[in-house]
Short mmCIF file of N, CA and C in Angstrom, two decimals:
data_model
loop_
_atom_site.label_atom_id
_atom_site.label_comp_id
_atom_site.label_asym_id
_atom_site.label_seq_id
_atom_site.Cartn_x
_atom_site.Cartn_y
_atom_site.Cartn_z
N GLN F 205 169.59 13.72 63.40
CA GLN F 205 168.53 12.80 63.78
C GLN F 205 167.21 13.57 63.88
N VAL F 206 166.17 13.01 63.30
CA VAL F 206 164.85 13.64 63.31
C VAL F 206 163.86 12.66 63.91
N ARG F 207 163.07 13.13 64.83
CA ARG F 207 161.98 12.32 65.39
C ARG F 207 160.66 12.90 64.90
N LEU F 208 159.79 12.02 64.41
CA LEU F 208 158.53 12.45 63.83
C LEU F 208 157.37 11.85 64.60
N VAL F 209 156.37 12.67 64.91
CA VAL F 209 155.20 12.20 65.65
C VAL F 209 153.94 12.68 64.92
N GLU F 210 153.17 11.71 64.44
CA GLU F 210 151.93 12.04 63.74
C GLU F 210 150.76 12.13 64.71
N SER F 211 149.76 12.90 64.31
CA SER F 211 148.51 13.00 65.07
C SER F 211 147.40 13.41 64.12
N GLY F 212 146.16 13.30 64.60
CA GLY F 212 145.03 13.77 63.81
C GLY F 212 144.21 12.70 63.14
N GLY F 213 144.65 11.45 63.25
CA GLY F 213 143.86 10.38 62.67
C GLY F 213 142.56 10.15 63.44
N GLY F 214 141.72 9.29 62.88
CA GLY F 214 140.47 8.97 63.55
C GLY F 214 139.48 8.31 62.63
N LEU F 215 138.24 8.24 63.09
CA LEU F 215 137.15 7.64 62.33
C LEU F 215 136.28 8.75 61.75
N VAL F 216 136.02 8.67 60.46
CA VAL F 216 135.21 9.69 59.79
C VAL F 216 134.33 9.02 58.75
N GLN F 217 133.18 9.61 58.48
CA GLN F 217 132.31 9.07 57.45
C GLN F 217 132.80 9.48 56.07
N ALA F 218 132.44 8.69 55.08
CA ALA F 218 132.80 9.02 53.71
C ALA F 218 132.30 10.42 53.37
N GLY F 219 133.17 11.16 52.68
CA GLY F 219 132.86 12.54 52.35
C GLY F 219 133.36 13.54 53.36
N GLY F 220 133.80 13.05 54.51
CA GLY F 220 134.29 13.92 55.56
C GLY F 220 135.74 14.32 55.36
N SER F 221 136.26 15.04 56.35
CA SER F 221 137.62 15.57 56.28
C SER F 221 138.39 15.28 57.56
N LEU F 222 139.68 15.20 57.42
CA LEU F 222 140.60 15.11 58.54
C LEU F 222 141.85 15.89 58.19
N ARG F 223 142.53 16.40 59.20
CA ARG F 223 143.84 17.00 58.98
C ARG F 223 144.86 16.29 59.85
N LEU F 224 145.83 15.69 59.20
CA LEU F 224 146.92 15.04 59.90
C LEU F 224 148.05 16.03 60.12
N SER F 225 148.71 15.88 61.25
CA SER F 225 149.87 16.70 61.56
C SER F 225 151.05 15.79 61.85
N CYS F 226 152.23 16.28 61.55
CA CYS F 226 153.45 15.56 61.84
C CYS F 226 154.44 16.56 62.43
N ALA F 227 154.69 16.40 63.72
CA ALA F 227 155.61 17.30 64.41
C ALA F 227 157.00 16.68 64.42
N ALA F 228 157.98 17.48 64.04
CA ALA F 228 159.36 17.00 63.96
C ALA F 228 160.21 17.63 65.04
N SER F 229 161.12 16.84 65.56
CA SER F 229 162.09 17.37 66.51
C SER F 229 163.35 17.75 65.75
N GLY F 230 164.22 18.49 66.40
CA GLY F 230 165.48 18.85 65.76
C GLY F 230 165.43 20.21 65.11
N PRO F 231 166.58 20.87 65.01
CA PRO F 231 166.64 22.26 64.54
C PRO F 231 166.72 22.42 63.04
N THR F 232 166.78 21.30 62.31
CA THR F 232 167.01 21.40 60.87
C THR F 232 165.82 20.97 60.04
N PHE F 233 164.63 21.07 60.60
CA PHE F 233 163.43 20.63 59.88
C PHE F 233 163.31 21.29 58.52
N SER F 234 163.66 22.55 58.43
CA SER F 234 163.48 23.29 57.18
C SER F 234 164.39 22.81 56.06
N THR F 235 165.33 21.94 56.35
CA THR F 235 166.21 21.41 55.32
C THR F 235 165.78 20.04 54.82
N TYR F 236 164.69 19.51 55.35
CA TYR F 236 164.23 18.17 54.98
C TYR F 236 163.06 18.24 54.01
N ASN F 237 163.10 17.35 53.04
CA ASN F 237 161.93 17.08 52.22
C ASN F 237 161.03 16.15 53.03
N MET F 238 159.72 16.38 52.98
CA MET F 238 158.80 15.62 53.81
C MET F 238 157.78 14.89 52.96
N GLY F 239 157.34 13.75 53.46
CA GLY F 239 156.36 12.99 52.72
C GLY F 239 155.34 12.33 53.63
N TRP F 240 154.21 12.00 53.05
CA TRP F 240 153.19 11.18 53.70
C TRP F 240 153.02 9.89 52.91
N PHE F 241 152.94 8.80 53.63
CA PHE F 241 152.71 7.48 53.05
C PHE F 241 151.55 6.84 53.79
N ARG F 242 151.01 5.78 53.23
CA ARG F 242 149.94 5.06 53.92
C ARG F 242 150.02 3.57 53.62
N GLN F 243 149.48 2.80 54.54
CA GLN F 243 149.40 1.35 54.35
C GLN F 243 148.03 0.89 54.76
N GLY F 244 147.24 0.47 53.77
CA GLY F 244 145.90 -0.02 54.02
C GLY F 244 145.91 -1.48 54.42
N PRO F 245 144.78 -1.98 54.91
CA PRO F 245 144.68 -3.39 55.33
C PRO F 245 145.04 -4.35 54.19
N GLY F 246 146.02 -5.19 54.43
CA GLY F 246 146.42 -6.16 53.42
C GLY F 246 147.14 -5.58 52.22
N LYS F 247 147.56 -4.33 52.33
CA LYS F 247 148.23 -3.68 51.21
C LYS F 247 149.65 -3.29 51.57
N GLU F 248 150.45 -3.02 50.55
CA GLU F 248 151.78 -2.51 50.79
C GLU F 248 151.71 -1.00 51.04
N ARG F 249 152.74 -0.51 51.69
CA ARG F 249 152.80 0.93 51.93
C ARG F 249 152.95 1.66 50.59
N GLU F 250 152.23 2.78 50.46
CA GLU F 250 152.30 3.55 49.23
C GLU F 250 152.50 5.02 49.52
N PHE F 251 153.13 5.69 48.56
CA PHE F 251 153.34 7.12 48.63
C PHE F 251 152.00 7.85 48.50
N VAL F 252 151.82 8.91 49.26
CA VAL F 252 150.60 9.71 49.16
C VAL F 252 150.91 11.13 48.67
N ALA F 253 151.87 11.78 49.32
CA ALA F 253 152.18 13.16 48.95
C ALA F 253 153.56 13.52 49.48
N ARG F 254 154.19 14.49 48.84
CA ARG F 254 155.44 14.99 49.37
C ARG F 254 155.55 16.48 49.11
N ILE F 255 156.38 17.12 49.91
CA ILE F 255 156.59 18.55 49.79
C ILE F 255 158.07 18.82 49.95
N SER F 256 158.59 19.72 49.15
CA SER F 256 160.01 20.01 49.20
C SER F 256 160.37 20.78 50.46
N TRP F 257 161.67 20.86 50.72
CA TRP F 257 162.14 21.54 51.93
C TRP F 257 161.70 23.00 51.93
N SER F 258 161.59 23.60 50.75
CA SER F 258 161.22 25.01 50.65
C SER F 258 159.71 25.21 50.68
N GLY F 259 158.97 24.13 50.51
CA GLY F 259 157.51 24.26 50.44
C GLY F 259 157.00 24.67 49.09
N GLU F 260 157.87 24.71 48.08
CA GLU F 260 157.48 25.21 46.77
C GLU F 260 157.12 24.12 45.78
N ALA F 261 157.46 22.89 46.08
CA ALA F 261 157.17 21.79 45.16
C ALA F 261 156.32 20.74 45.86
N PHE F 262 155.29 20.25 45.15
CA PHE F 262 154.36 19.27 45.72
C PHE F 262 154.14 18.15 44.72
N TYR F 263 153.94 16.95 45.24
CA TYR F 263 153.60 15.82 44.39
C TYR F 263 152.58 14.98 45.12
N TYR F 264 151.65 14.42 44.36
CA TYR F 264 150.56 13.64 44.96
C TYR F 264 150.33 12.34 44.22
N LEU F 265 149.86 11.35 44.96
CA LEU F 265 149.33 10.12 44.38
C LEU F 265 148.12 10.53 43.54
N ASP F 266 147.99 9.96 42.37
CA ASP F 266 146.90 10.36 41.47
C ASP F 266 145.53 10.26 42.13
N SER F 267 145.32 9.24 42.93
CA SER F 267 143.99 9.02 43.50
C SER F 267 143.61 10.02 44.58
N VAL F 268 144.56 10.83 45.04
CA VAL F 268 144.25 11.82 46.08
C VAL F 268 144.32 13.24 45.55
N LYS F 269 144.76 13.41 44.31
CA LYS F 269 144.85 14.76 43.73
C LYS F 269 143.48 15.43 43.76
N GLY F 270 143.48 16.69 44.19
CA GLY F 270 142.24 17.44 44.27
C GLY F 270 141.49 17.22 45.57
N ARG F 271 141.89 16.23 46.35
CA ARG F 271 141.24 15.96 47.64
C ARG F 271 142.17 16.20 48.82
N PHE F 272 143.44 15.88 48.65
CA PHE F 272 144.43 16.02 49.72
C PHE F 272 145.35 17.20 49.42
N THR F 273 145.78 17.87 50.47
CA THR F 273 146.74 18.97 50.34
C THR F 273 147.82 18.83 51.39
N ILE F 274 149.07 18.82 50.93
CA ILE F 274 150.19 18.77 51.86
C ILE F 274 150.74 20.19 52.04
N SER F 275 151.13 20.50 53.26
CA SER F 275 151.69 21.82 53.54
C SER F 275 152.67 21.68 54.69
N ARG F 276 153.43 22.72 54.94
CA ARG F 276 154.39 22.69 56.04
C ARG F 276 154.52 24.07 56.64
N ASP F 277 154.84 24.07 57.92
CA ASP F 277 155.13 25.29 58.66
C ASP F 277 156.49 25.09 59.29
N ASN F 278 157.51 25.64 58.66
CA ASN F 278 158.88 25.42 59.16
C ASN F 278 159.10 26.07 60.53
N ALA F 279 158.38 27.13 60.81
CA ALA F 279 158.52 27.77 62.12
C ALA F 279 158.02 26.86 63.24
N LYS F 280 157.07 25.99 62.91
CA LYS F 280 156.53 25.05 63.89
C LYS F 280 157.08 23.65 63.71
N SER F 281 157.97 23.48 62.73
CA SER F 281 158.55 22.15 62.45
C SER F 281 157.45 21.11 62.27
N THR F 282 156.46 21.46 61.50
CA THR F 282 155.30 20.59 61.34
C THR F 282 154.90 20.52 59.87
N VAL F 283 154.52 19.33 59.44
CA VAL F 283 153.96 19.14 58.11
C VAL F 283 152.53 18.62 58.29
N TYR F 284 151.66 19.04 57.38
CA TYR F 284 150.25 18.71 57.48
C TYR F 284 149.77 17.96 56.24
N LEU F 285 148.70 17.21 56.42
CA LEU F 285 148.02 16.60 55.29
C LEU F 285 146.53 16.84 55.51
N GLN F 286 145.98 17.78 54.75
CA GLN F 286 144.55 18.04 54.79
C GLN F 286 143.87 17.07 53.84
N MET F 287 142.95 16.30 54.36
CA MET F 287 142.27 15.28 53.58
C MET F 287 140.78 15.59 53.52
N ASN F 288 140.29 15.87 52.34
CA ASN F 288 138.88 16.16 52.12
C ASN F 288 138.24 15.09 51.25
N SER F 289 136.91 15.07 51.25
CA SER F 289 136.17 14.12 50.43
C SER F 289 136.70 12.70 50.61
N LEU F 290 136.87 12.32 51.84
CA LEU F 290 137.47 11.01 52.13
C LEU F 290 136.58 9.87 51.65
N LYS F 291 137.26 8.81 51.23
CA LYS F 291 136.59 7.62 50.71
C LYS F 291 136.99 6.41 51.56
N PRO F 292 136.17 5.38 51.58
CA PRO F 292 136.54 4.18 52.35
C PRO F 292 137.91 3.62 51.94
N GLU F 293 138.27 3.76 50.68
CA GLU F 293 139.56 3.24 50.23
C GLU F 293 140.75 4.06 50.73
N ASP F 294 140.48 5.19 51.39
CA ASP F 294 141.54 5.96 52.02
C ASP F 294 141.90 5.41 53.40
N THR F 295 141.13 4.43 53.88
CA THR F 295 141.40 3.83 55.17
C THR F 295 142.79 3.22 55.19
N ALA F 296 143.60 3.61 56.16
CA ALA F 296 144.99 3.15 56.23
C ALA F 296 145.65 3.73 57.47
N ILE F 297 146.82 3.23 57.75
CA ILE F 297 147.72 3.89 58.69
C ILE F 297 148.55 4.87 57.88
N TYR F 298 148.55 6.11 58.30
CA TYR F 298 149.29 7.15 57.58
C TYR F 298 150.59 7.46 58.33
N TYR F 299 151.67 7.47 57.56
CA TYR F 299 153.00 7.70 58.11
C TYR F 299 153.61 8.98 57.53
N CYS F 300 154.28 9.69 58.39
CA CYS F 300 155.06 10.84 58.00
C CYS F 300 156.51 10.39 57.84
N ALA F 301 157.21 10.96 56.87
CA ALA F 301 158.60 10.60 56.64
C ALA F 301 159.41 11.82 56.24
N ALA F 302 160.71 11.74 56.50
CA ALA F 302 161.61 12.86 56.18
C ALA F 302 162.88 12.34 55.53
N LYS F 303 163.42 13.16 54.64
CA LYS F 303 164.72 12.83 54.06
C LYS F 303 165.48 14.13 53.82
N GLU F 304 166.80 14.01 53.91
CA GLU F 304 167.65 15.16 53.63
C GLU F 304 167.47 15.59 52.18
N ARG F 305 167.80 16.83 51.88
CA ARG F 305 167.54 17.40 50.56
C ARG F 305 168.13 16.59 49.41
N MET F 306 169.31 16.04 49.59
CA MET F 306 169.96 15.32 48.50
C MET F 306 169.80 13.80 48.63
N ALA F 307 169.06 13.35 49.60
CA ALA F 307 168.89 11.91 49.80
C ALA F 307 167.91 11.34 48.79
N THR F 308 168.06 10.05 48.49
CA THR F 308 167.16 9.39 47.56
C THR F 308 166.06 8.62 48.28
N LYS F 309 166.26 8.33 49.55
CA LYS F 309 165.27 7.58 50.31
C LYS F 309 164.89 8.32 51.59
N TYR F 310 163.67 8.09 52.01
CA TYR F 310 163.24 8.61 53.29
C TYR F 310 163.87 7.75 54.39
N ASN F 311 164.57 8.38 55.29
CA ASN F 311 165.25 7.60 56.31
C ASN F 311 164.78 7.91 57.72
N TYR F 312 163.77 8.74 57.87
CA TYR F 312 163.16 8.98 59.16
C TYR F 312 161.65 8.80 59.02
N TRP F 313 161.09 8.03 59.95
CA TRP F 313 159.67 7.69 59.87
C TRP F 313 158.98 7.89 61.22
N GLY F 314 157.73 8.30 61.18
CA GLY F 314 156.93 8.35 62.38
C GLY F 314 156.30 7.01 62.67
N GLN F 315 155.54 6.96 63.75
CA GLN F 315 154.93 5.70 64.18
C GLN F 315 153.61 5.43 63.49
N GLY F 316 153.05 6.43 62.84
CA GLY F 316 151.82 6.25 62.10
C GLY F 316 150.59 6.67 62.88
N THR F 317 149.54 7.04 62.15
CA THR F 317 148.26 7.37 62.75
C THR F 317 147.16 6.74 61.91
N GLN F 318 146.19 6.12 62.58
CA GLN F 318 145.14 5.38 61.88
C GLN F 318 144.05 6.31 61.37
N VAL F 319 143.71 6.15 60.11
CA VAL F 319 142.57 6.84 59.51
C VAL F 319 141.59 5.79 59.03
N THR F 320 140.36 5.86 59.51
CA THR F 320 139.32 4.92 59.11
C THR F 320 138.14 5.70 58.54
N VAL F 321 137.77 5.36 57.32
CA VAL F 321 136.66 6.04 56.65
C VAL F 321 135.52 5.04 56.48
N SER F 322 134.41 5.33 57.10
CA SER F 322 133.25 4.42 57.02
C SER F 322 132.34 4.83 55.87
N SER F 323 131.70 3.82 55.30
CA SER F 323 130.82 4.09 54.15
C SER F 323 129.40 4.37 54.60
#
């Protein structure tokens, strides 16, 4: 069982930056693949970025490539999402998620953190 708690959201002007953190409980964090998702107003939840359990593989939503960076610190059981050059369309609730290495779906989710980008 993994418990995930996001933090770092807030209100920022367009062009600004935020860093989201997701702290995980449990001793096996280093064996989980981690992801960030978001759900904007009136929109469905969408994938943003993911990082492999080893930290060696990364994947991003096309619209955030070059602006967002996902990373992890297994010693701190934490995954990060550095968001630069933020745009109003990045406004959403951002969720952290975890899945076991061989799983096909994310089965652990955080409660989400609100990111609002003003124009």
